[in-house]
Amino acid sequence: MISKQQQKYIQSLHNKKYRTEYGQFLVEGEKGISELLHSDYQIIQIYITEEFAQKLPTHKNLMVAPVTQIESVSTYKSNASGIAVVQQKRFEVPENFQGRILILDGLRDPGNLGTIIRLADWYGIEHLICSEDTVEFYNPKVISSTMGSFTRVKPYYLDIHSFMEKYPHPILGADLEGQNVHKWDFPKNMALVIGSESHGISAETERQLTDKVNIPRIGKAESLNAAMATGIILDNMFREI
Amino acid sequence: MISKQQQKYIQSLHNKKYRTEYGQFLVEGEKGISELLHSDYQIIQIYITEEFAQKLPTHKNLMVAPVTQIESVSTYKSNASGIAVVQQKRFEVPENFQGRILILDGLRDPGNLGTIIRLADWYGIEHLICSEDTVEFYNPKVISSTMGSFTRVKPYYLDIHSFMEKYPHPILGADLEGQNVHKWDFPKNMALVIGSESHGISAETERQLTDKVNIPRIGKAESLNAAMATGIILDNMFREI
């Protein structure tokens, strides 16, 4: 059973205001909860259905609850698995970023951010530099569309322009006028900038790019979406031949 | 002005039942309407705002209407550009499919189908074979997420198993156990099968594949979504080096 007070608390975490105030967030659905249990995120409480409980290892803060109760506090329309209240993490910005990182310039769509986190995890990219107007990492729609990958990627919300000014390695952006991504030689240390869905990379950010690539087009679509372009560029970045 | 009767008619086209009965569908938003006007789709009526009208060529069935009226009949939460009622097309199945085609096996998410149509258009793929349980091509969410690419891609809803049985060229599917997509030599004539979001490629379809490829993973995400995997495979399919 989820008490009335707990229900109210969980529902408050649907809103960014309270997520920020309490420093906690929600993880919902089978995949997210399974990955959460294998991560070092601090779990405050998990409410799951009897059926799903049988598939999971035990956890001291795990409690079985009826589906109807879980659905009444979930942000999903239907949720037959469970919901967890989890402590947010704040990651300290390292002095040097080694390897390849992503810089998000004003990404607004939660589904796109989630997809990019999942991609970063697929390609083993650990660090995600986010402009302050990028959608919140702990938004429930973001968390849900990462399919558990949120546990392995670290976001840093900061002023990306000051960051890029000091960043010592190449900064790459996608641009229709850029060089063919298939022929580009990706350095070991570098940042890839991803623009917003509606406006692309901002003018200020564009001036800070050191290099531009484009994805060759055969047909007539005017563009690809931000997450799709990121996926295709990452596949080129990490290919060995 | 949109008459009461017209409003009712447009609203009926939010539902698949009436889209099928009347053989018409809706196109909404700036990008979709601009591309529509450059296509050979038969436009029954377009209602647009005064402001958007100034950016468009004239059309005999174009009518200016107030934003509030347009929003009241739109499937979008906000729509400050316009909405068009358009005649659906039925494409005759060619005797032979030359070149590269896509086969969709039970794709259910309208956003994913829209993204795949946009990708097909980006890579110049004209033919989309859809299993009968694939989400409807003329669904407003599909149309909207194609960003106008629906005008250049042809869907064929049919029994994909009988189709594959007779299809004379290689049939490729994505599979974690498949060969490295970076090393794969894509034939000029071939089909790429895309599985559903939740279940992947069905067992029956899998038996009909002639080849399997996988996208190399460096990190730990369990999978990529269907549209993302498609984009990455297509970029490999059409690369020249």
PDB file of C-alpha atoms in Angstrom, chain A residues 31 35 115 118-125 147 149 152 176 181-183 214-232 235-236 238-241, chain B residues 31 35 115 118-125 147 149 152 176 180-183 214-228 230-232 235-236 238-241:
ATOM      1  CA  LYS A  31      13.511  -1.434 -17.755  1.00  0.00           C
ATOM      2  CA  GLU A  35      18.694  -0.765 -14.325  1.00  0.00           C
ATOM      3  CA  THR A 115      17.256   9.299 -26.898  1.00  0.00           C
ATOM      4  CA  ARG A 118      20.619   6.279 -24.614  1.00  0.00           C
ATOM      5  CA  LEU A 119      22.887   6.888 -27.620  1.00  0.00           C
ATOM      6  CA  ALA A 120      25.677   8.263 -25.416  1.00  0.00           C
ATOM      7  CA  ASP A 121      25.416   5.111 -23.312  1.00  0.00           C
ATOM      8  CA  TRP A 122      25.458   2.882 -26.423  1.00  0.00           C
ATOM      9  CA  TYR A 123      28.678   4.526 -27.603  1.00  0.00           C
ATOM     10  CA  GLY A 124      30.248   4.706 -24.145  1.00  0.00           C
ATOM     11  CA  ILE A 125      30.159   8.507 -23.836  1.00  0.00           C
ATOM     12  CA  MET A 147      15.531   3.027 -21.091  1.00  0.00           C
ATOM     13  CA  SER A 149      20.795   4.590 -19.645  1.00  0.00           C
ATOM     14  CA  ARG A 152      25.499   5.564 -16.750  1.00  0.00           C
ATOM     15  CA  LEU A 176      24.691  21.325 -44.048  1.00  0.00           C
ATOM     16  CA  VAL A 181      31.106  12.934 -42.069  1.00  0.00           C
ATOM     17  CA  HIS A 182      32.069   9.705 -43.858  1.00  0.00           C
ATOM     18  CA  LYS A 183      35.506  11.135 -44.603  1.00  0.00           C
ATOM     19  CA  ASN A 214      27.441  17.094 -42.699  1.00  0.00           C
ATOM     20  CA  ILE A 215      25.618  13.830 -43.228  1.00  0.00           C
ATOM     21  CA  PRO A 216      25.434  13.107 -46.967  1.00  0.00           C
ATOM     22  CA  ARG A 217      21.889  13.192 -48.307  1.00  0.00           C
ATOM     23  CA  ILE A 218      20.683  11.270 -51.344  1.00  0.00           C
ATOM     24  CA  GLY A 219      16.995  12.240 -51.296  1.00  0.00           C
ATOM     25  CA  LYS A 220      14.994  15.371 -50.602  1.00  0.00           C
ATOM     26  CA  ALA A 221      14.176  15.690 -46.893  1.00  0.00           C
ATOM     27  CA  GLU A 222      15.306  19.103 -45.676  1.00  0.00           C
ATOM     28  CA  SER A 223      16.825  17.855 -42.436  1.00  0.00           C
ATOM     29  CA  LEU A 224      17.066  15.031 -39.924  1.00  0.00           C
ATOM     30  CA  ASN A 225      16.056  15.506 -36.302  1.00  0.00           C
ATOM     31  CA  ALA A 226      18.673  16.366 -33.679  1.00  0.00           C
ATOM     32  CA  ALA A 227      18.787  12.929 -32.043  1.00  0.00           C
ATOM     33  CA  MET A 228      18.932  11.119 -35.402  1.00  0.00           C
ATOM     34  CA  ALA A 229      21.796  13.276 -36.668  1.00  0.00           C
ATOM     35  CA  THR A 230      23.626  12.640 -33.383  1.00  0.00           C
ATOM     36  CA  GLY A 231      23.223   8.869 -33.743  1.00  0.00           C
ATOM     37  CA  ILE A 232      24.555   8.860 -37.296  1.00  0.00           C
ATOM     38  CA  ASP A 235      28.296   5.743 -35.481  1.00  0.00           C
ATOM     39  CA  ASN A 236      30.863   7.423 -37.748  1.00  0.00           C
ATOM     40  CA  PHE A 238      33.265   5.173 -33.307  1.00  0.00           C
ATOM     41  CA  ARG A 239      33.712   3.094 -36.445  1.00  0.00           C
ATOM     42  CA  GLU A 240      37.031   1.376 -36.857  1.00  0.00           C
ATOM     43  CA  ILE A 241      37.015   1.168 -40.629  1.00  0.00           C
TER      44      ILE A 241
ATOM     45  CA  LYS B  31       6.460  22.686 -42.965  1.00  0.00           C
ATOM     46  CA  GLU B  35       5.629  20.702 -48.834  1.00  0.00           C
ATOM     47  CA  THR B 115      10.834   9.529 -38.362  1.00  0.00           C
ATOM     48  CA  ARG B 118      11.706  11.278 -43.043  1.00  0.00           C
ATOM     49  CA  LEU B 119      14.813   9.057 -43.059  1.00  0.00           C
ATOM     50  CA  ALA B 120      13.631   7.196 -46.171  1.00  0.00           C
ATOM     51  CA  ASP B 121      13.176  10.560 -47.876  1.00  0.00           C
ATOM     52  CA  TRP B 122      16.639  11.737 -46.731  1.00  0.00           C
ATOM     53  CA  TYR B 123      18.238   8.655 -48.285  1.00  0.00           C
ATOM     54  CA  GLY B 124      16.033   8.659 -51.386  1.00  0.00           C
ATOM     55  CA  ILE B 125      14.148   5.452 -50.562  1.00  0.00           C
ATOM     56  CA  MET B 147       8.110  17.127 -41.675  1.00  0.00           C
ATOM     57  CA  SER B 149       8.509  13.860 -46.299  1.00  0.00           C
ATOM     58  CA  ARG B 152       7.757  11.709 -51.423  1.00  0.00           C
ATOM     59  CA  LEU B 176      22.591  -8.250 -32.024  1.00  0.00           C
ATOM     60  CA  ASN B 180      29.235  -5.777 -38.248  1.00  0.00           C
ATOM     61  CA  VAL B 181      27.268  -3.211 -40.279  1.00  0.00           C
ATOM     62  CA  HIS B 182      30.495  -1.247 -40.847  1.00  0.00           C
ATOM     63  CA  LYS B 183      31.927  -4.148 -42.835  1.00  0.00           C
ATOM     64  CA  ASN B 214      24.469  -5.435 -35.986  1.00  0.00           C
ATOM     65  CA  ILE B 215      25.520  -1.923 -35.034  1.00  0.00           C
ATOM     66  CA  PRO B 216      28.769  -2.101 -33.022  1.00  0.00           C
ATOM     67  CA  ARG B 217      28.305  -0.985 -29.413  1.00  0.00           C
ATOM     68  CA  ILE B 218      31.048   0.460 -27.242  1.00  0.00           C
ATOM     69  CA  GLY B 219      29.047   1.201 -24.085  1.00  0.00           C
ATOM     70  CA  LYS B 220      26.324  -0.532 -22.123  1.00  0.00           C
ATOM     71  CA  ALA B 221      22.867   0.447 -23.414  1.00  0.00           C
ATOM     72  CA  GLU B 222      20.913  -2.726 -24.167  1.00  0.00           C
ATOM     73  CA  SER B 223      19.492  -1.500 -27.450  1.00  0.00           C
ATOM     74  CA  LEU B 224      18.752   1.472 -29.706  1.00  0.00           C
ATOM     75  CA  ASN B 225      15.243   2.356 -30.750  1.00  0.00           C
ATOM     76  CA  ALA B 226      13.860   1.121 -34.083  1.00  0.00           C
ATOM     77  CA  ALA B 227      14.067   4.461 -35.899  1.00  0.00           C
ATOM     78  CA  MET B 228      17.598   5.182 -34.610  1.00  0.00           C
ATOM     79  CA  THR B 230      17.297   2.333 -39.108  1.00  0.00           C
ATOM     80  CA  GLY B 231      19.033   5.713 -39.495  1.00  0.00           C
ATOM     81  CA  ILE B 232      22.437   4.291 -38.631  1.00  0.00           C
ATOM     82  CA  ASP B 235      23.880   5.845 -43.371  1.00  0.00           C
ATOM     83  CA  ASN B 236      26.050   2.748 -43.768  1.00  0.00           C
ATOM     84  CA  PHE B 238      24.465   4.745 -48.679  1.00  0.00           C
ATOM     85  CA  ARG B 239      28.054   5.604 -47.800  1.00  0.00           C
ATOM     86  CA  GLU B 240      30.511   5.596 -50.645  1.00  0.00           C
ATOM     87  CA  ILE B 241      33.612   4.858 -48.621  1.00  0.00           C
TER      88      ILE B 241
END
